[in-house]
JSON list of C-alpha atoms in Angstrom, two decimals:
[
{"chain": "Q", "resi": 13, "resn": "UNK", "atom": "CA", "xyz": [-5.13, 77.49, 25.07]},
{"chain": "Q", "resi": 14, "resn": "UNK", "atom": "CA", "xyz": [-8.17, 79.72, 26.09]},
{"chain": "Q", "resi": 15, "resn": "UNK", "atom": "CA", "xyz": [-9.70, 81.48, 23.58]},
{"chain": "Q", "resi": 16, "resn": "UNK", "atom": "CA", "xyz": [-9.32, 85.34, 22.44]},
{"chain": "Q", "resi": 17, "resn": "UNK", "atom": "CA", "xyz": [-11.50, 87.76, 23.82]},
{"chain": "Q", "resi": 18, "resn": "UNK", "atom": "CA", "xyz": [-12.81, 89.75, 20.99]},
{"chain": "Q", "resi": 19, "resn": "UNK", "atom": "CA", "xyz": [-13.48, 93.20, 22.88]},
{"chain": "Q", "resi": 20, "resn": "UNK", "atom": "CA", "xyz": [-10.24, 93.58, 25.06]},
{"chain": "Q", "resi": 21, "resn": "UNK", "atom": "CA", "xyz": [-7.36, 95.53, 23.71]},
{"chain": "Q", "resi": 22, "resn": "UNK", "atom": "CA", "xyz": [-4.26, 93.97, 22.61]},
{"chain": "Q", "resi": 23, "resn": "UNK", "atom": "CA", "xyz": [-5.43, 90.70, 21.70]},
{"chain": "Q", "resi": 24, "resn": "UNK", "atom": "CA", "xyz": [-5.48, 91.02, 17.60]},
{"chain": "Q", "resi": 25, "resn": "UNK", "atom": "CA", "xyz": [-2.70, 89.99, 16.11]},
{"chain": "Q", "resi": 26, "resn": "UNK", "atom": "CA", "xyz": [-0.59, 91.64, 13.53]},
{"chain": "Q", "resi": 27, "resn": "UNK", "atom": "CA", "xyz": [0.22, 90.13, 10.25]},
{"chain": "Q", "resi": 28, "resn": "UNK", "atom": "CA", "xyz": [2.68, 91.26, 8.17]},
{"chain": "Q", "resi": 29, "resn": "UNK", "atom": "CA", "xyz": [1.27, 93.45, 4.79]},
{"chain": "Q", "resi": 30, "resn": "UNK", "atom": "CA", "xyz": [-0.83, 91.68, 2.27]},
{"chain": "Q", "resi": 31, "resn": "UNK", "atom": "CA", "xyz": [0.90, 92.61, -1.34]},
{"chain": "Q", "resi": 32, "resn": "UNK", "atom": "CA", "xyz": [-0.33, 91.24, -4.59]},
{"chain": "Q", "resi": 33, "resn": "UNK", "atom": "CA", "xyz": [-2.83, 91.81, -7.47]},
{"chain": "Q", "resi": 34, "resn": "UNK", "atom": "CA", "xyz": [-4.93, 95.02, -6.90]},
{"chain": "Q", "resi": 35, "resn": "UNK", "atom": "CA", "xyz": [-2.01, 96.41, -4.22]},
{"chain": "Q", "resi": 36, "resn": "UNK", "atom": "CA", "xyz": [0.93, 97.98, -4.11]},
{"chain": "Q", "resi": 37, "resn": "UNK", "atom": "CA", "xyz": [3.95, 96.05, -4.94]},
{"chain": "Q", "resi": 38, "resn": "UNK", "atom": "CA", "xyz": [6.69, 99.11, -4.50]},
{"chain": "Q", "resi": 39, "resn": "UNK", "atom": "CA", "xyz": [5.33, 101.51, -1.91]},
{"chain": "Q", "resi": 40, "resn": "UNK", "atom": "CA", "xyz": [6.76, 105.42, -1.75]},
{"chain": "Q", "resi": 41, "resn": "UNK", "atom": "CA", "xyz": [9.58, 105.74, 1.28]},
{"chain": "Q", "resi": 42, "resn": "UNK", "atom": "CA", "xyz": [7.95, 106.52, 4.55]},
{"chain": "Q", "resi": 43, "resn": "UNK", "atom": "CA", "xyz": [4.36, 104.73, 3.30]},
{"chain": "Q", "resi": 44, "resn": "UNK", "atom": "CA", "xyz": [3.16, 103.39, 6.55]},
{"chain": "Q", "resi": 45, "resn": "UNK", "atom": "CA", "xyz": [2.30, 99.62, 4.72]},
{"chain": "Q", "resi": 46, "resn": "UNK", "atom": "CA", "xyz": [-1.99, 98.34, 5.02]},
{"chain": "Q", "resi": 47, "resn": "UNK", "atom": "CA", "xyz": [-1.62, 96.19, 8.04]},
{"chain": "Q", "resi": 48, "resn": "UNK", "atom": "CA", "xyz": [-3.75, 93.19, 8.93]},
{"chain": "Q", "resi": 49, "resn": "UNK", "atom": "CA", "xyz": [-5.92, 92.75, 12.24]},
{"chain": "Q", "resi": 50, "resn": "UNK", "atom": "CA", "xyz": [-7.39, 89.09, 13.01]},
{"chain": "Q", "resi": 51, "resn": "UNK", "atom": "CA", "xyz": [-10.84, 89.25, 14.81]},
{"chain": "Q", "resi": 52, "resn": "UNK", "atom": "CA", "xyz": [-11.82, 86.54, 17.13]},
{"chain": "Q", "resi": 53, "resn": "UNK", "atom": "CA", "xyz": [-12.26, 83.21, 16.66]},
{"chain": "Q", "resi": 54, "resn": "UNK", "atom": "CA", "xyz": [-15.31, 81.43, 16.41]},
{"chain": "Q", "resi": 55, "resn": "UNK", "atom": "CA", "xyz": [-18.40, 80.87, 14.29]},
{"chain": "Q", "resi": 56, "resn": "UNK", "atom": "CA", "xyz": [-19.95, 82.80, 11.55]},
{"chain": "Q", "resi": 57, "resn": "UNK", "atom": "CA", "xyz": [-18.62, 85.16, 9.22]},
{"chain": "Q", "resi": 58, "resn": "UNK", "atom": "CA", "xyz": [-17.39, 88.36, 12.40]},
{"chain": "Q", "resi": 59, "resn": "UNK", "atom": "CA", "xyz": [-15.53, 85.47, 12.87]},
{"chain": "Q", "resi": 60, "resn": "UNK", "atom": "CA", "xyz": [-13.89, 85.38, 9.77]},
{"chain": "Q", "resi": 61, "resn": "UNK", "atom": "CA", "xyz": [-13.58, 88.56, 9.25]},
{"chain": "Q", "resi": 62, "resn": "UNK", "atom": "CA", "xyz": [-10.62, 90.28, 8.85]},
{"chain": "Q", "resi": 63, "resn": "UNK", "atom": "CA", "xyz": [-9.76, 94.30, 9.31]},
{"chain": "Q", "resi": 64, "resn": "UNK", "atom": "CA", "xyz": [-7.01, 95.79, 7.09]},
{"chain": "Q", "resi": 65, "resn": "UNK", "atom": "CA", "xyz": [-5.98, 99.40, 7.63]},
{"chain": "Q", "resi": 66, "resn": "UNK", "atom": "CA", "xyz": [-4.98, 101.74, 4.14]},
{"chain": "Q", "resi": 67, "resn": "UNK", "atom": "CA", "xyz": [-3.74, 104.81, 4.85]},
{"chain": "Q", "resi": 68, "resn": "UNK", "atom": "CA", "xyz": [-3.45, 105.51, 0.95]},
{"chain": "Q", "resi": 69, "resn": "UNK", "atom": "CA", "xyz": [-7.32, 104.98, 0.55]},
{"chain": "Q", "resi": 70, "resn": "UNK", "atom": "CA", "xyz": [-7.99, 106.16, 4.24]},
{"chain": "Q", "resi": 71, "resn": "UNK", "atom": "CA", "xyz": [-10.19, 104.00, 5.27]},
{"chain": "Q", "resi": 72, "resn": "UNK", "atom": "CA", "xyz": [-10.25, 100.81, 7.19]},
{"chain": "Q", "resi": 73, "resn": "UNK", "atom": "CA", "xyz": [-12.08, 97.68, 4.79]},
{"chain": "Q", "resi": 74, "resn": "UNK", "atom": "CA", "xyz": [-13.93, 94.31, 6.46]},
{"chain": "Q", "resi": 75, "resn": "UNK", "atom": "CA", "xyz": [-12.38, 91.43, 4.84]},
{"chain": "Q", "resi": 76, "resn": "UNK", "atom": "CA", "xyz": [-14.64, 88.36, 4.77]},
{"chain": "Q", "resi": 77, "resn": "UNK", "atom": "CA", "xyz": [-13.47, 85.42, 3.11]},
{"chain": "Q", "resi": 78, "resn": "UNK", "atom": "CA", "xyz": [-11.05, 86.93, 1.09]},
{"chain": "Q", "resi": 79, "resn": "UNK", "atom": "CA", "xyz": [-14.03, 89.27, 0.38]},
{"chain": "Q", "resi": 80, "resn": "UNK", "atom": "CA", "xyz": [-14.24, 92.99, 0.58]},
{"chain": "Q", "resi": 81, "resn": "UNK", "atom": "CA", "xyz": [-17.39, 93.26, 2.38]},
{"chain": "Q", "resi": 82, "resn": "UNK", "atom": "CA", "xyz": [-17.36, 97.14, 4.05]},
{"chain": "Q", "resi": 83, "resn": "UNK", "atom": "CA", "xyz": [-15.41, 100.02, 5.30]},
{"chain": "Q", "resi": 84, "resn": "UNK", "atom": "CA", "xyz": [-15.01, 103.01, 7.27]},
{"chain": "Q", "resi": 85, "resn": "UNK", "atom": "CA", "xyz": [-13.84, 105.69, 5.84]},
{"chain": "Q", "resi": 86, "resn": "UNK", "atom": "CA", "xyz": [-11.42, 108.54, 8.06]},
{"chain": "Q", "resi": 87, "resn": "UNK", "atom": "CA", "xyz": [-9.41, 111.46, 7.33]},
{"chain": "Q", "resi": 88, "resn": "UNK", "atom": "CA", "xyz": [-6.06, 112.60, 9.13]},
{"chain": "Q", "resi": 89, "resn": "UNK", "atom": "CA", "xyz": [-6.48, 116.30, 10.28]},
{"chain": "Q", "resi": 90, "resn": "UNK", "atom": "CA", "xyz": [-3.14, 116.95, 12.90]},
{"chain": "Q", "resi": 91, "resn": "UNK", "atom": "CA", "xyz": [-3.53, 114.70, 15.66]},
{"chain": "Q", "resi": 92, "resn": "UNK", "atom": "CA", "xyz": [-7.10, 113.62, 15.22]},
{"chain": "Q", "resi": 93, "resn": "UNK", "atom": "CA", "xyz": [-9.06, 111.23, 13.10]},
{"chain": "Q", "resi": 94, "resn": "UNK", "atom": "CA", "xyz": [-11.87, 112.10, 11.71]},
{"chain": "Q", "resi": 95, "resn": "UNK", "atom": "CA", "xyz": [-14.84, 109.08, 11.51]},
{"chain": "Q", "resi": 96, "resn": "UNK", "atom": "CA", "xyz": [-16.74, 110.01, 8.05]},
{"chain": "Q", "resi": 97, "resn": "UNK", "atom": "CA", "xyz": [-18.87, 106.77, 7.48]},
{"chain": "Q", "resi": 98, "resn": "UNK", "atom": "CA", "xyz": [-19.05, 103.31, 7.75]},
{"chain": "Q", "resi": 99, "resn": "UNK", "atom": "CA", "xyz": [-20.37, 100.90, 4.84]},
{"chain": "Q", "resi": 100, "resn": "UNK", "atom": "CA", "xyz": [-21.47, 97.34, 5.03]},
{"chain": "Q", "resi": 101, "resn": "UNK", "atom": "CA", "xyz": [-22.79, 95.76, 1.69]},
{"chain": "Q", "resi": 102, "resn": "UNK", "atom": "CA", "xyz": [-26.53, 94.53, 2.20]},
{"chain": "Q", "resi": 103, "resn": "UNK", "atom": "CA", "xyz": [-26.10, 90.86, 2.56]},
{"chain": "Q", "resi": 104, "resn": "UNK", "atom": "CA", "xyz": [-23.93, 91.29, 5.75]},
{"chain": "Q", "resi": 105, "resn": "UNK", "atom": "CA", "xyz": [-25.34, 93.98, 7.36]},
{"chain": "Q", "resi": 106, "resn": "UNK", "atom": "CA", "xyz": [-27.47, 92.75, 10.68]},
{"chain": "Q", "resi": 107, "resn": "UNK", "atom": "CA", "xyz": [-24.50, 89.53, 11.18]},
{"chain": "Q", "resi": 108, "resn": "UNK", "atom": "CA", "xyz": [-22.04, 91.55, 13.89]},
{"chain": "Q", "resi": 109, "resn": "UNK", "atom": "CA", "xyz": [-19.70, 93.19, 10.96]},
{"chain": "Q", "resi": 110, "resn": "UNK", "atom": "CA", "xyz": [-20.26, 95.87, 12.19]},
{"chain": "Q", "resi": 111, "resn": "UNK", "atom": "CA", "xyz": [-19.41, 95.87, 15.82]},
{"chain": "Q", "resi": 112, "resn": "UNK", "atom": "CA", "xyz": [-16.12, 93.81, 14.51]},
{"chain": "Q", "resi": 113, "resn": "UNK", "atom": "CA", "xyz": [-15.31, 97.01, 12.36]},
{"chain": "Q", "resi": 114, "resn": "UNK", "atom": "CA", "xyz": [-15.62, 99.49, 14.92]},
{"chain": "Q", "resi": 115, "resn": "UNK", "atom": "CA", "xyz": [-13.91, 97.59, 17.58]},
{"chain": "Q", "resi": 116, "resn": "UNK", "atom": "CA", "xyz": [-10.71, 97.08, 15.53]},
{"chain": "Q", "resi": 117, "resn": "UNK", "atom": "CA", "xyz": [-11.17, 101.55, 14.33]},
{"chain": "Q", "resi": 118, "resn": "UNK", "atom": "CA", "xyz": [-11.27, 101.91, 17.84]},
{"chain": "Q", "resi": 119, "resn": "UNK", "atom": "CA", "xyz": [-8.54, 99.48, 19.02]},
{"chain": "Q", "resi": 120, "resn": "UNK", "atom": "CA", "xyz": [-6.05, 100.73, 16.35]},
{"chain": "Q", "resi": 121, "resn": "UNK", "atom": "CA", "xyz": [-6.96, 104.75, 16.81]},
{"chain": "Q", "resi": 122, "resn": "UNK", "atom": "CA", "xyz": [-6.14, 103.81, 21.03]},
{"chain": "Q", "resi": 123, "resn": "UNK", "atom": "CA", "xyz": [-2.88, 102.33, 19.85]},
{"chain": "Q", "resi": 124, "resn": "UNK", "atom": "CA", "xyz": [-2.25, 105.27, 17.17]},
{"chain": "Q", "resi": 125, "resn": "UNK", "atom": "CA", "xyz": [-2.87, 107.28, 20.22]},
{"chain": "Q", "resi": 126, "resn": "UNK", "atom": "CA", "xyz": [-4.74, 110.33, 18.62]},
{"chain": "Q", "resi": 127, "resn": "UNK", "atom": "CA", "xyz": [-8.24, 111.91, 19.32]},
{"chain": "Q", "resi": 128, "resn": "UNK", "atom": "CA", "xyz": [-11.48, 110.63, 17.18]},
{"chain": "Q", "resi": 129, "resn": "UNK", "atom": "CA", "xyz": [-14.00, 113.21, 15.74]},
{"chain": "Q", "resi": 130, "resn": "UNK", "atom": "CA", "xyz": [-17.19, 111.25, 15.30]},
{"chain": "Q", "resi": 131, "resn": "UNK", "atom": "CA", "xyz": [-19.31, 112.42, 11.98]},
{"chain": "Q", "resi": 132, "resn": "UNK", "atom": "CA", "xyz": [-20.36, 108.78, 11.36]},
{"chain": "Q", "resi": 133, "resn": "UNK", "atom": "CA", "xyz": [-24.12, 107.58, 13.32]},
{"chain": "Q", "resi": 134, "resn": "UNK", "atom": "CA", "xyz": [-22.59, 104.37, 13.55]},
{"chain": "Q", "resi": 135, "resn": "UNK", "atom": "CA", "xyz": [-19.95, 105.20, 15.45]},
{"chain": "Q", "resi": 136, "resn": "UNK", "atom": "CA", "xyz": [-21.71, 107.81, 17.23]},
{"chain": "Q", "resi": 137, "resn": "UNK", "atom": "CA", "xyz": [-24.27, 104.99, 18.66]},
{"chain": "Q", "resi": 138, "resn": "UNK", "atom": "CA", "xyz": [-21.07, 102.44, 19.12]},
{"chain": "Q", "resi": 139, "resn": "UNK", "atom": "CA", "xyz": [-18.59, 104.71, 20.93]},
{"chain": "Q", "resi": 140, "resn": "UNK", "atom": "CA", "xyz": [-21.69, 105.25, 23.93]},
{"chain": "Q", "resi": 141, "resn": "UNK", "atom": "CA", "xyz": [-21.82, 101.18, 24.60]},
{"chain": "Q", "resi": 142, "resn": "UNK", "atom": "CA", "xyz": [-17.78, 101.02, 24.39]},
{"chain": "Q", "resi": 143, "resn": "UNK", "atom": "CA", "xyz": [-17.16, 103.35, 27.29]},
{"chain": "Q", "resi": 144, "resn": "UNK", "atom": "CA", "xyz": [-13.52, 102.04, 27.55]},
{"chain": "Q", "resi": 145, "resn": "UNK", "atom": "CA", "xyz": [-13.10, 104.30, 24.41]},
{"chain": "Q", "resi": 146, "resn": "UNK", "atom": "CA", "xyz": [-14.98, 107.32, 25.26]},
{"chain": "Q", "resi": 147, "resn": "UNK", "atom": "CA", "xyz": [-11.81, 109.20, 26.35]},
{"chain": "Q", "resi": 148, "resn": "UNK", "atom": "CA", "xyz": [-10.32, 108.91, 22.98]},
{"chain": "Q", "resi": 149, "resn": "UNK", "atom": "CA", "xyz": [-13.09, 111.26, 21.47]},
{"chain": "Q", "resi": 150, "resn": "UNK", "atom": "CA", "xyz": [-12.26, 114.81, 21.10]},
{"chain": "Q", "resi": 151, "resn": "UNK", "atom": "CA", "xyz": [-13.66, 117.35, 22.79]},
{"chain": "Q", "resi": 152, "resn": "UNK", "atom": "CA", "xyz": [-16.58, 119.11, 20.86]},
{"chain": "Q", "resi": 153, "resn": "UNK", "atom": "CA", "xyz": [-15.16, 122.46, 19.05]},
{"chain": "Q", "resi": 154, "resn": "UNK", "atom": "CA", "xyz": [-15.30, 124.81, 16.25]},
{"chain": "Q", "resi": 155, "resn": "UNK", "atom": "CA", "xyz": [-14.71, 123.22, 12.69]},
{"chain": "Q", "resi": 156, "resn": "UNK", "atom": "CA", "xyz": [-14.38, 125.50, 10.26]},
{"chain": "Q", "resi": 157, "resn": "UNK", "atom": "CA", "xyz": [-16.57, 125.41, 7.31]},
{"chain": "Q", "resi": 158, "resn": "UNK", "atom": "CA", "xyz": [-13.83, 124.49, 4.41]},
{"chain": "Q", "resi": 159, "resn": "UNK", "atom": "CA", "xyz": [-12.82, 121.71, 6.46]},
{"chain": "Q", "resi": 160, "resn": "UNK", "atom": "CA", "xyz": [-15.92, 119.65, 7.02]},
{"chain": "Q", "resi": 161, "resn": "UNK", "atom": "CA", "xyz": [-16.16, 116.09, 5.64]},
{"chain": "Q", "resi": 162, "resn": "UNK", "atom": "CA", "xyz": [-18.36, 115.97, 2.51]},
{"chain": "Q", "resi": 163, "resn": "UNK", "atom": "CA", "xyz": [-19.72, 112.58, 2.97]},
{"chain": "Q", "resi": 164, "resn": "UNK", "atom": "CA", "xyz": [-22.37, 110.68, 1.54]},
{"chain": "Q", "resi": 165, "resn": "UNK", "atom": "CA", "xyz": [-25.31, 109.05, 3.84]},
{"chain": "Q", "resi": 166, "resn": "UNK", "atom": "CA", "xyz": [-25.68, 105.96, 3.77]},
{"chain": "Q", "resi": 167, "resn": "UNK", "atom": "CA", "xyz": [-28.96, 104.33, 4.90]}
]
């Protein structure tokens, strides 16, 4: 069998929910459930990693290991996500976690099939080497002042 391509659409594959200690056990009616996205095989810990989506917590968390390791944190606003920050803890920063991250944001947000508003560097810098996701960034407009993130930076 040849092996996954990391960067093409389509080739994760869904798991069903994790549920346990720390997680939901009895989720409201109409919860969409975390879902599970396997990166690419290989070496090293992108390799590993695994990308897990919570709408509850809105935010998308790196998995390495069994280990929370980062996230990127969104918010829902109609039919658009919004792209608030993205945090990797120290020791894996620099190892491709990153990248991994992003790609499975940007993978899921194509399937979603809604716009991305971009408020996160990270993702501002990614989105402009992934131009087979540039079209799913909204078009620059007004935001009105009560409605802007309040983030944190992270450097």
């Amino acid at each position: 069998m040849p092996p996954v391509q990391p960067d093409v659409p389509g080739n994760e594959q869904r798991l069903p929910p994790v549920r346990g200690k720390g997680r939901l056990c009895h989720p409201c009616p109409g919860t969409p459930e975390p879902t599970r996205t396997v990166t690419t095989p290989g070496v090293g810990p992108a390799a590993r990693a695994v990308v897990n989506d919570h709408p509850l917590l809105s935010r998308f968390e790196i998995h390495v290991d069994g280990q929370a390791v980062g996230y990127a944190r969104y918010r829902m606003e109609k039919s658009q996500l919004w792209l608030l920050e993205t945090v990797i803890e120290h020791g894996y920063r620099g190892l491709g976690l990153e990248r991994v991250l992003m790609d499975a944001v940007l993978r899921n947000v194509h399937r979603r099939r809604v716009e991305i508003v971009l408020f996160c560097p990270l993702f501002k810098a990614h989105i402009t080497t992934r131009r087979e996701y540039s079209h799913l960034v909204a078009p620059p407009g007004p935001i009105l002042a009560s409605h802007r993130p309040q983030g944190r930076l992270i450097v």
